[in-house]
């Protein structure tokens, strides 16, 4: 089958079918998980997708580029103000120290507990040992996936909340921004740690150039923030692909994943420039019409034989660990003083959402041999279940809105 014909088949299976299901379900679940479910189903059924050219060459390229754009827009969204809403005034305003402390606790407790439990009880299981790195690297890789929250998906979920619940959702987004940054920093650190002493050996001039390029991007952004506050819009649009390409190339040359560089390239863009870009529109288009091929291929590449009942049970246990530790962490140390128990539990239920960035992280770790096929399959299922449960769980712990509260 030709590449173009295979691309159409790819788009039909992983873009149009999930989009149709999303509409039939009245958009009640995030669209990112539907192509994954389709891919997982085909993998489990051992569907001969290769006979119709799936995954297609062009579909791989398009999906990959779309996820680079999603990572880039996630970095851009660091400079969006998620709390800019009239309802946010009804919620206690946290200090920066309290907010960062709450984010650290909400991230640290699930990471530490998850890492220890995975090392003691999951890695000894058959098929869970990672091909690369030692046991602790594999355990921390899974612990990182358990602990993070999904900023892009949460933005959409919070946008759909009733006005009375939106301030709580906006506060959860503040913590998710820290989680999102920690995810990419953690991925970079784990990749360096997995390579050990070889991480800095064999460096050529390209690695040095990559470091200089990243430093230059940071300095240029700092200068532009102070001295070029309102450039012509074409300058901003020209800077977008330049930053994206430079950040991706630099991280690749440093032995890291290109998505890490794409994320930090977006975070380095001058904030005033970012506010003039249709970040939400770009991200939504990529998420709905292009990235599903990446997510579908990720699900399709799961070893169908690895998704056995033991791995499904392991996935459910990971879901329990992720949900309980995240909610407990926020309840122990709320990100703002004066929150009620229901508000703290609501924030925790939102932050346990794994979403598409956990899927991307698992794909990166799997590609680098830092988690096994069984762990990868379980993390994909974890992302699907936790994301699906986010909305219902938030409504359950938040209770019914009362008119006087809404006022």
XYZ file of C-alpha atoms in Angstrom:
407
model
C 0.000 0.000 0.000
C 1.316 3.469 -0.911
C 2.326 5.973 1.728
C -0.523 8.361 0.918
C -3.158 5.604 0.999
C -1.722 4.321 4.278
C -1.900 7.854 5.677
C -5.625 8.028 4.876
C -6.165 4.652 6.586
C -4.128 5.898 9.539
C -6.177 9.080 9.807
C -9.461 7.200 9.533
C -8.620 4.717 12.312
C -6.840 7.004 14.764
C -8.337 10.438 14.026
C -11.837 10.140 12.580
C -13.040 7.117 14.567
C -11.893 8.571 17.947
C -13.387 11.945 16.986
C -16.709 10.256 16.184
C -16.658 8.388 19.500
C -15.821 11.628 21.284
C -18.878 13.277 19.769
C -21.124 10.288 20.575
C -19.934 10.420 24.187
C -20.742 14.168 24.221
C -17.091 14.976 24.880
C -17.426 13.523 28.362
C -13.885 12.109 28.317
C -10.687 13.725 26.971
C -10.165 12.974 23.304
C -6.477 12.117 23.816
C -7.279 8.757 25.399
C -9.602 7.497 22.642
C -6.956 6.847 19.953
C -4.866 5.135 22.630
C -7.772 2.840 23.429
C -8.199 2.078 19.725
C -4.477 1.294 19.414
C -4.456 -0.868 22.552
C -7.510 -2.784 21.324
C -5.855 -3.470 17.959
C -2.650 -4.596 19.724
C -4.486 -6.948 22.084
C -6.492 -8.435 19.208
C -3.262 -8.798 17.176
C -4.909 -6.938 14.315
C -2.622 -7.131 11.215
C -2.354 -3.351 10.905
C 0.891 -3.597 8.932
C -0.990 -5.164 6.019
C -2.728 -1.821 5.415
C 0.410 0.201 6.059
C -0.303 1.218 9.654
C 1.483 2.888 11.315
C 2.087 4.885 8.149
C 5.312 6.733 7.445
C 3.598 10.101 6.964
C 1.287 9.471 9.928
C 4.312 8.914 12.138
C 5.842 12.192 10.971
C 2.630 14.176 11.354
C 1.811 12.729 14.774
C 5.356 13.303 15.984
C 5.362 16.923 14.818
C 1.965 17.476 16.477
C 3.233 16.190 19.819
C 6.281 18.443 19.517
C 3.834 21.316 19.064
C 1.829 20.129 22.104
C 4.975 20.043 24.238
C 5.896 23.506 22.937
C 2.444 24.931 23.718
C 2.607 23.335 27.184
C 5.753 25.399 27.742
C 4.003 28.488 26.359
C 1.086 27.928 28.740
C 3.412 28.469 31.682
C 3.012 32.174 30.898
C -0.767 32.101 30.671
C -2.577 33.283 33.810
C -4.994 30.456 34.669
C -6.393 32.329 37.650
C -7.642 35.326 35.718
C -11.357 34.919 36.331
C -13.966 36.744 38.434
C -14.688 33.623 40.474
C -11.055 33.303 41.604
C -11.535 36.180 44.043
C -13.716 33.906 46.199
C -10.807 31.580 46.988
C -8.020 32.270 49.512
C -4.996 33.643 47.686
C -1.823 31.676 48.478
C 1.585 33.228 48.849
C 4.257 32.138 46.388
C 6.052 30.180 49.112
C 2.881 28.378 50.170
C 2.035 27.601 46.542
C 5.469 26.191 45.755
C 5.479 24.270 49.037
C 2.087 22.786 48.253
C 3.259 21.850 44.749
C 6.396 20.214 46.162
C 4.401 18.146 48.660
C 1.768 17.223 46.047
C 4.543 16.017 43.752
C 6.989 14.635 46.288
C 4.746 12.319 48.320
C 3.360 10.409 45.284
C 6.853 10.227 43.759
C 8.563 8.879 46.887
C 5.761 6.480 47.862
C 5.261 5.336 44.269
C 8.975 4.783 43.686
C 9.389 2.706 46.859
C 6.284 0.583 46.222
C 7.286 -0.035 42.607
C 10.828 -1.034 43.639
C 9.635 -3.406 46.368
C 6.557 -4.997 44.812
C 6.376 -4.352 41.043
C 9.918 -4.659 39.685
C 10.384 -8.166 41.160
C 7.463 -9.310 38.979
C 8.188 -11.112 35.722
C 8.817 -8.760 32.805
C 8.992 -5.536 34.856
C 12.773 -5.076 34.952
C 13.880 -2.270 32.647
C 16.333 -3.135 29.836
C 18.536 -0.115 30.653
C 19.578 1.362 33.987
C 19.440 -0.162 37.456
C 16.347 -1.036 39.461
C 16.087 2.342 41.148
C 16.205 4.182 37.807
C 13.288 2.066 36.579
C 11.395 2.573 39.836
C 11.927 6.341 39.770
C 10.860 6.455 36.120
C 7.542 4.825 36.988
C 7.287 6.920 40.174
C 7.674 10.082 38.101
C 4.823 9.013 35.810
C 2.670 8.239 38.855
C 3.299 11.608 40.507
C 2.863 14.132 37.686
C -0.301 15.910 36.596
C -1.462 16.725 33.076
C -1.470 20.487 32.551
C -2.877 20.567 28.967
C -5.750 18.183 29.735
C -6.482 19.905 33.054
C -6.811 23.258 31.307
C -9.631 21.802 29.208
C -11.267 20.093 32.190
C -11.185 23.260 34.326
C -12.570 25.254 31.423
C -15.643 23.001 31.461
C -16.291 23.251 35.236
C -19.286 25.111 36.611
C -18.412 28.684 37.680
C -18.733 27.844 41.382
C -16.015 25.174 41.072
C -13.722 27.084 38.749
C -11.603 28.841 41.428
C -10.629 25.450 42.861
C -9.779 24.277 39.363
C -7.687 27.388 38.725
C -5.696 26.761 41.895
C -5.116 23.167 40.774
C -3.763 24.541 37.491
C -1.155 26.564 39.375
C 0.142 23.372 40.960
C -0.056 21.546 37.626
C 2.271 24.143 36.079
C 4.935 23.158 38.626
C 4.175 19.465 38.042
C 4.538 19.907 34.302
C 7.925 21.585 34.631
C 9.035 18.913 37.119
C 8.062 16.195 34.640
C 10.417 17.450 31.946
C 13.213 18.270 34.375
C 12.803 14.823 35.937
C 12.900 13.131 32.525
C 16.140 14.935 31.699
C 17.738 13.981 35.028
C 16.649 10.342 34.734
C 18.016 10.062 31.199
C 21.381 11.415 32.335
C 21.341 9.087 35.358
C 20.487 6.048 33.226
C 23.480 6.715 30.993
C 25.768 6.992 34.017
C 29.399 8.040 33.467
C 28.906 7.751 29.706
C 26.495 10.711 29.738
C 29.325 13.228 29.379
C 31.804 11.024 27.511
C 32.252 11.353 23.802
C 30.899 14.891 23.654
C 31.716 16.692 20.432
C 31.422 20.304 19.389
C 27.720 19.813 18.681
C 26.923 19.261 22.362
C 28.771 22.429 23.290
C 26.937 24.270 20.532
C 23.630 22.958 21.903
C 24.419 24.317 25.380
C 25.403 27.685 23.913
C 22.244 27.729 21.819
C 20.015 27.159 24.858
C 21.873 29.833 26.808
C 21.564 32.192 23.863
C 17.813 31.562 23.633
C 17.427 32.386 27.331
C 19.484 35.584 27.003
C 17.615 36.616 23.854
C 14.264 36.096 25.580
C 15.408 38.126 28.580
C 16.553 40.964 26.306
C 13.360 40.850 24.228
C 11.202 40.898 27.370
C 12.823 44.162 28.443
C 13.510 45.898 25.131
C 11.158 44.442 22.502
C 7.840 44.269 24.295
C 5.519 44.787 21.315
C 7.214 43.707 18.077
C 5.278 43.227 14.817
C 3.220 40.039 14.961
C 5.199 38.517 12.083
C 8.327 38.655 14.241
C 6.590 36.612 16.933
C 5.307 34.061 14.415
C 8.785 33.775 12.888
C 10.262 33.168 16.343
C 7.886 30.266 17.078
C 9.320 27.671 14.611
C 12.827 28.987 15.266
C 12.512 28.415 19.030
C 10.797 25.043 18.539
C 13.430 23.764 16.105
C 16.351 25.117 18.146
C 15.109 23.682 21.442
C 14.322 20.267 19.959
C 17.681 20.065 18.180
C 19.604 21.152 21.273
C 18.011 18.550 23.544
C 18.568 15.845 20.914
C 22.258 16.741 20.654
C 22.548 16.575 24.449
C 21.245 13.005 24.361
C 17.813 13.970 25.691
C 14.435 13.571 24.058
C 13.380 16.238 21.567
C 10.126 16.819 23.457
C 12.072 18.055 26.476
C 13.707 20.728 24.359
C 10.386 21.639 22.739
C 8.804 22.185 26.152
C 11.581 24.386 27.480
C 11.767 26.289 24.189
C 8.137 27.271 24.731
C 8.870 28.214 28.333
C 11.741 30.450 27.153
C 9.580 32.518 24.800
C 9.094 36.124 26.023
C 5.844 36.185 28.058
C 4.520 39.312 26.335
C 4.968 37.620 22.967
C 3.220 34.475 24.152
C 0.113 36.419 25.182
C -0.325 37.575 21.592
C -0.323 34.028 20.212
C -3.435 31.824 19.846
C -1.829 29.165 22.037
C -5.120 27.454 22.886
C -6.224 27.301 19.236
C -2.912 25.817 18.084
C -2.873 23.269 20.893
C -6.498 22.252 20.365
C -6.046 21.773 16.604
C -2.931 19.645 17.124
C -4.618 17.627 19.868
C -7.783 16.807 17.916
C -6.639 16.466 14.305
C -2.929 15.593 14.259
C -1.605 14.177 17.546
C -4.124 11.258 17.684
C -1.924 9.410 15.189
C 0.952 9.598 17.668
C -1.238 8.424 20.541
C -2.835 5.702 18.445
C 0.559 4.446 17.337
C 1.724 4.452 20.970
C -1.190 2.207 21.891
C -0.633 0.039 18.812
C 3.042 -0.479 19.667
C 2.171 -2.009 23.026
C 3.066 -5.683 23.110
C -0.407 -7.242 23.100
C 0.953 -10.233 24.996
C 2.228 -7.886 27.751
C -1.293 -6.626 28.461
C -2.316 -9.696 30.414
C -4.559 -9.869 33.461
C -1.570 -9.478 35.811
C -0.557 -6.267 34.005
C -4.159 -5.023 34.121
C -4.239 -5.711 37.875
C -0.888 -3.920 38.179
C -2.365 -0.968 36.298
C -5.296 -0.826 38.706
C -2.911 -0.907 41.651
C -0.902 1.927 40.106
C -4.158 3.877 39.703
C -4.937 3.390 43.402
C -1.409 4.464 44.399
C -1.522 7.526 42.145
C -4.961 8.677 43.275
C -4.569 8.027 47.015
C -1.088 9.557 47.338
C -1.952 12.653 45.301
C -5.201 13.391 47.149
C -3.601 12.628 50.520
C -0.653 14.934 49.754
C -2.932 17.882 48.919
C -5.114 17.173 51.958
C -2.056 17.064 54.275
C -0.612 20.335 52.977
C -3.159 22.401 51.004
C -1.682 24.935 48.541
C -3.612 27.796 50.161
C -4.670 28.496 53.743
C -8.345 28.372 54.587
C -9.351 25.697 52.101
C -12.160 23.398 53.186
C -11.646 19.642 53.177
C -13.850 19.342 50.087
C -11.814 21.982 48.244
C -8.533 20.245 49.119
C -9.931 16.884 48.036
C -11.225 18.476 44.832
C -7.789 19.876 44.009
C -6.238 16.474 44.689
C -8.744 14.703 42.436
C -7.929 17.123 39.607
C -4.177 16.784 40.058
C -4.281 12.980 39.883
C -5.205 13.340 36.184
C -2.328 11.920 34.119
C -3.496 12.839 30.624
C -1.455 12.952 27.464
C 1.815 14.201 28.969
C 2.131 11.078 31.117
C 1.599 9.073 27.929
C 4.335 11.067 26.208
C 6.638 10.588 29.214
C 6.021 6.828 29.263
C 6.726 6.682 25.527
C 10.033 8.523 26.035
C 11.079 6.264 28.924
C 10.098 3.146 26.978
C 12.003 4.287 23.878
C 15.138 4.738 25.994
C 14.780 1.308 27.617
C 14.167 2.790 31.074
C 10.866 0.925 31.576
C 9.864 -2.520 30.358
C 7.088 -3.542 27.961
C 4.912 -4.603 30.909
C 5.486 -1.308 32.745
C 4.795 0.673 29.560
C 1.509 -1.143 28.964
C 0.469 -0.611 32.591
C 1.314 3.101 32.483
C -0.730 3.551 29.317
C -3.713 1.938 31.007
C -3.060 4.068 34.114
C -3.180 7.252 32.007
C -6.450 6.219 30.383
C -8.161 5.271 33.666
C -6.957 8.240 35.745
C -7.902 10.754 33.059
C -11.348 9.206 32.626
C -11.970 9.258 36.387
C -10.935 12.895 36.894
C -14.279 14.577 36.157
C -16.526 12.103 38.028
C -14.156 11.996 41.014
C -14.035 15.799 41.263
C -17.837 16.010 41.211
C -18.057 13.265 43.845
C -15.699 14.881 46.373
C -16.883 18.448 45.697
C -20.534 17.673 46.350
C -23.487 19.569 44.982
C -23.005 23.305 44.504
C -25.195 25.436 46.750
C -26.672 28.692 45.478
C -25.217 30.764 48.291
C -21.744 29.377 47.556
C -22.065 30.262 43.907
C -22.948 33.820 44.872
